[in-house]
Amino acid sequence: MSLLDVQNLTVSHGGLALVNDISFTVERGQRLGIIGESGSGKTLTALAILGLLADNLSARGSITLDGRPLLGLDEESMCAVRGDNISMIFQEPMTALNPVMRIGRQVAEPLRLHRDLDTDAAMSLAVELLDSVGIEHPERRARSYPHELSGGQRQRAMIAMALACGPDLVIADEPTTALDVTVQAQVLSVLRDQVLAHHTALILITHDLPVVASMTDKVIVLRDGEIVDRGPTGTVFDGASSTYTAELVAAVPPMSRSSIAEAKPEGDAPAGTPLVEVRDVHRQYKLRRTSLFETRPVIKALDGVSVDIYPGETFGIVGESGSGKSTLARLIVGLDRPTSGEVHVDGIDVSAGHSLRPLRDVAQMVFQDPMGSLDPRMRVGEVIAEPLRSLGIAGDHPARVAGLLEAVSLPTDVVDRYPHEFSGGQRQRIAIARALAPGPRLLVADEPVSALDMSVQTVTLELLRELKEQFDLTMIFISHDLSVVHEICERVIVLEHGRIVERGAVGTVFGSPKEPYTRTLVEAIPRLDGSFLTPSSAAR
Amino acid sequence: MSMQEPLLIHEPPKPEQRGRWRRLNFVVGLSIVLGVVATALVSFLWTPFDPELVAADKRLLGMGERGHPLGTDQFGRDLLSQIMVGSQTALFVGILAVTISILIGIPLGGLAAARRGWVEDVVMRFSDVIYAFPPVLLAILLVAAVSPGTASAMVAIGIAYIPIVARVTRGASLSIFERDFVAAARTYGRGKTFIFIRHVLPNIASVLIVQMTILFSLAILAEAALSFLGIGTQPPTPSWGRSLRDAQTFVQITPRLAIWPGFAIALTVLGFNLLGDGVRDALDPRLESSRS
Amino acid sequence: MYVIRRIGVFLFSLILASMLVFGVMSILPGDPAIVILGTRATPEAVESLRQELGLDRPIPVQYADWFSDAIRGDLGESVFTGKAIAPQVVDRLKVTVPLAVFALTLTMLISFPLGVFAASRHRQAGDAVVSVVSQLGLAVPAFWAGLMLVTLFAVRLRWFPASGFPGWGESFFGSVEALILPAIALAIVQSAIITRYVRSAVLETLREEYIRTARSKGLTQSQALWRHGLRNASIPVLTILGLQFGALLAGTVVIESVFVLPGLGKMLLDGISRRDLPLVQGGAFVIVGIILLINLAVDLTYRLLDPRLRSH
């Protein structure tokens, strides 16, 4: 008998089936990956197993744990199952943890609930659990509040909480999507070590194929609420039985396929006068005073950065959160000013902070979040024509808008529609069209594909590449995702804490990194061949 | 690339269920408000009796007696006519007080959100201090310095609500100013004033409209209280609050005189509150949808 | 550090408020001396009164004088009775503050359970009933509720006194009794407002992800609410309680006039009708000072409830 047996599960909202007639099993100690893009129903499946679907959703079919039916179980018995037999790890540990309760109490809570332990006993067990997931100074951390921990520590605490009662099954829903890549590697290896050590079954839900490849034994692929593919992890990705899975596999950038670096031909060394010159730029933010007698603490977002970017190249800026990469982008397009140092774009002194009008014709920007970068109250046509009007560019605006829409492969009749009527990828195309409207020479793209589904990412990258040729652009491409940068950029800088740690041609920097930090970043990338979580590289 | 993203134009699914109740709020609220407005308009042209006509022989008539639907007060004036004309004062005060507060409060709140830093600090400190003056207190000060009357009351109420409008505007604007479409507008050369008017205001309009309906009903309540205290609307202008002041001495004998004007106030305020709730639910589905 | 800065803000606000109180009275048209003596007074009489009141000096000097006295607890003398204002204010506060606290206590006793109840019965009959009742409560003017309560409980049923206040020294229970109806009248409106806030704060909290986490550990919905939700929900509720305290004090001003209670509100109204500007100034300044003090207390209490505010 399987540990978990899901048969003909359907989750519906009104008459609409969001998860449609899916069946799968998980054996004791087995690790199952559920793959799907947004809206595929993967999270709903998890919530249905735990009986935590929202009131307006209903589940049909059968779910049994050790032969005991869970679907239709009364609330009291279901509460006894949750946290004891099945537990869950959520995506965003900052919001999934109670902000006003100490970590130790939160980790101890399932123990007090299911093991009937008193406060002290539960708390000392909680400290042990925190220690076992690699949190340093566990006694002190147990007394901390969630906001006092780093993202990685919070997610480790979530893992400790989920494992507290030694459950038979742990469900992890995109557990590392919100984390930096190096932290992701650490958290995933902790999770894998823990479930292996306790022979706990794992359901890992993610959109990220390489993560699944390195964490699980078998896989199911969900699309629009239905299972389109299933099998042992290796064969599903190699054999690629359905076209959808084949497409997902094809969308994985080469660098995320295997740890054996694929040689990337080095382009010609850049020549001529640089389009963008950044000279010893510092950007500091002052925080509020914490004491009367000390000076105000300062955050150094950028700490002495110099870089030249030449016409026609695609230049990558990579770094983890807080590295200063977005600050650098904002300085280049004149959204912010450096504390010291100079930024010149096409001979215009951007760091002066005034008379930036000429810069607007030269440099435009594409933002990360396609939801937030378009004014929801403006029609698409107005959105794209706005820069033309603002900059007083003469000419036949409707015709130019139509031309731009065509360039980003959108039908020209969408001009009268509002942004919310489009999907994320389409919205990003509209944002790109708007950025191209004034006819810029420099396009600064800040994480332009990070909020998009994997398959949409590939298409959008392809589009950016084509537009760069068509409009003869210089592009600055900012991302946390090394494999995307590897695919699209020629030269790259790696930022850490506001400093450039390494620079050079992409193939060289990522293929044979000289600096330890770059090496850590490269090694932390999950690979489709499952090779990233080898004991040697899964360092703390 | 073989994978073209399907071009599907999709509407976000509208959360159902919030349907009937919510619409009921809106419909009832709107009907009451329209009813009050209609009454005020009609009372300019016609009332059953002259609301200010004092008649010694008709003092304290009961409901329906001698053709007075709600009876008469201690001076023999027709109660229904007085209540009808009182709606003019209520709406007038509401409109002016709300206008004063938004004309000053919205630019202030927008300025604070757009400029941040010390400008924001100064604006918010000031509005915090004004906020410590409840409308009734501000009116008392103003009346002590100038003279009692509808105008003092309206100005006092309007000023007292400036910090509320400024606060709401700032709070709502801040999150909009953080959005990337504002940064995008700056990269193509739009100034902050243009951005505030063209991009931010339309996106916070629903919040402001809801706030205005709430302030409208608060202003009506405040005017009633001031007139009840004798420092608001002065005779002979009829006002619901003043009718209650007049009724106070007779309330032990004829509670009717206190019931009807109070009922008029409560109904009008209820109307505006329901309208505000209805508008909010219609414009902001997030507030009531229960996704957990 | 935060505490020091917050107290600084409080003092700054207090000064600003005092300027406003003083400024409204001095800058607006109308010579207090003429106001006091009437328009038929001789110019000589007006001039001598102006000198007596110090009105012939520049306004900033007058303000500095008034403020430096005020912070030392001297609010000047009433132009009508000639008595010192500060002791009168203290006397009046003995009615107004207990009334406000009484009303606030009633408000919390009514609105907290009702709001939590409505939120936990979201979209069910119980929630709908609470919504309708609170909607009605919002629409009722407090002073009218007072009038109706007097008519019903004092005049018809004779359970409580209709008006007056014996004084705490005279009769403690008589004094409490005299405050019951006014407190209820104030609490009706305030409870309606606070109930709605409690309800939406709890609903908002129930949608948070940490509630789902708590459920995934095996807590029932109500356990999750009590152990994880309420402390989080209390943060926005505290804000609104603090903000509403000002409205409550203003409400006492009005309600005192319905029940003929010798509180601060009655004093202010008497001051207006007698054109006693220093009295109105002093009374208003004290009320604003109390409201600013409450805001300070609320901001400091925040930090106890929300650890995120403590660590920077």
Coordinates of C-alpha atoms in Angstrom, one line a residue, chain A residues 13 54 247 333 335 360 363-365 367-369 372-378 382 386-387 389-391 410-411 417 420-423 425-426 429 434 455-456 458-459, chain B residues 1-14 16-17 121 179-190 194 198-200 202-203 206 283 290-292:
Chain A
H13 CA -14.4 26.7 -8.3
A54 CA -10.5 28.0 0.5
E247 CA 9.2 22.3 -24.6
V333 CA 18.8 56.0 -16.6
L335 CA 16.2 57.7 -11.8
R360 CA 15.5 60.5 -22.4
A363 CA 18.2 55.6 -22.6
Q364 CA 15.0 53.8 -21.7
M365 CA 14.2 51.0 -19.2
F367 CA 11.2 46.7 -15.5
Q368 CA 10.8 43.4 -13.7
D369 CA 7.2 43.3 -12.7
G372 CA 3.4 47.1 -11.9
S373 CA 5.1 48.7 -14.9
L374 CA 1.9 49.6 -16.8
D375 CA -0.6 52.1 -15.5
P376 CA -3.8 50.0 -15.0
R377 CA -6.0 53.0 -15.9
M378 CA -4.4 53.6 -19.3
E382 CA -1.9 55.6 -24.7
E386 CA 3.0 58.5 -23.7
P387 CA 6.7 58.8 -24.2
R389 CA 3.9 62.9 -26.2
S390 CA 6.0 63.6 -23.2
L391 CA 9.2 64.1 -25.2
L410 CA 1.3 41.9 -30.7
P411 CA -1.7 42.5 -33.0
R417 CA -7.5 47.4 -24.3
H420 CA -5.1 43.8 -17.0
E421 CA -6.6 42.0 -20.0
F422 CA -3.2 40.6 -20.9
S423 CA -1.0 37.8 -19.6
G425 CA 4.4 37.9 -21.0
Q426 CA 2.2 40.1 -23.2
R429 CA 6.0 43.1 -24.6
R434 CA 6.9 51.7 -24.7
S455 CA 8.5 29.0 -21.3
V456 CA 7.5 32.6 -21.6
T458 CA 12.6 31.9 -23.5
V459 CA 10.2 33.6 -25.9
Chain B
M1 CA 11.4 28.9 -31.1
S2 CA 8.4 26.6 -31.3
M3 CA 6.7 28.0 -28.3
Q4 CA 4.7 31.0 -29.1
E5 CA 2.8 32.1 -26.1
P6 CA -0.9 31.8 -26.9
L7 CA -2.4 35.2 -27.3
L8 CA -5.3 34.9 -24.9
I9 CA -7.0 38.1 -23.8
H10 CA -8.4 37.2 -20.4
E11 CA -10.6 39.0 -17.9
P12 CA -9.7 38.2 -14.3
P13 CA -12.5 36.1 -12.9
K14 CA -14.9 38.2 -10.9
E16 CA -19.0 36.0 -7.2
Q17 CA -21.1 35.8 -4.0
D121 CA 7.8 65.3 7.6
R179 CA 5.2 51.2 -8.8
D180 CA 7.4 50.8 -11.9
F181 CA 5.0 52.6 -14.2
V182 CA 5.9 55.8 -12.3
A183 CA 9.6 55.1 -12.7
A184 CA 8.9 54.5 -16.4
A185 CA 7.1 57.8 -16.7
R186 CA 10.2 59.5 -15.2
T187 CA 12.5 57.8 -17.7
Y188 CA 10.5 59.3 -20.5
G189 CA 10.7 62.7 -18.9
R190 CA 7.4 63.3 -17.0
F194 CA 2.2 65.4 -14.1
R198 CA -2.2 61.7 -14.7
H199 CA -1.0 58.4 -13.2
V200 CA -1.5 58.5 -9.4
P202 CA -6.8 58.0 -11.3
N203 CA -5.4 55.0 -9.5
S206 CA -11.8 55.0 -5.7
L283 CA -14.4 49.3 -7.1
S290 CA -12.0 35.7 0.9
R291 CA -8.9 34.0 -0.7
S292 CA -7.1 32.4 2.1

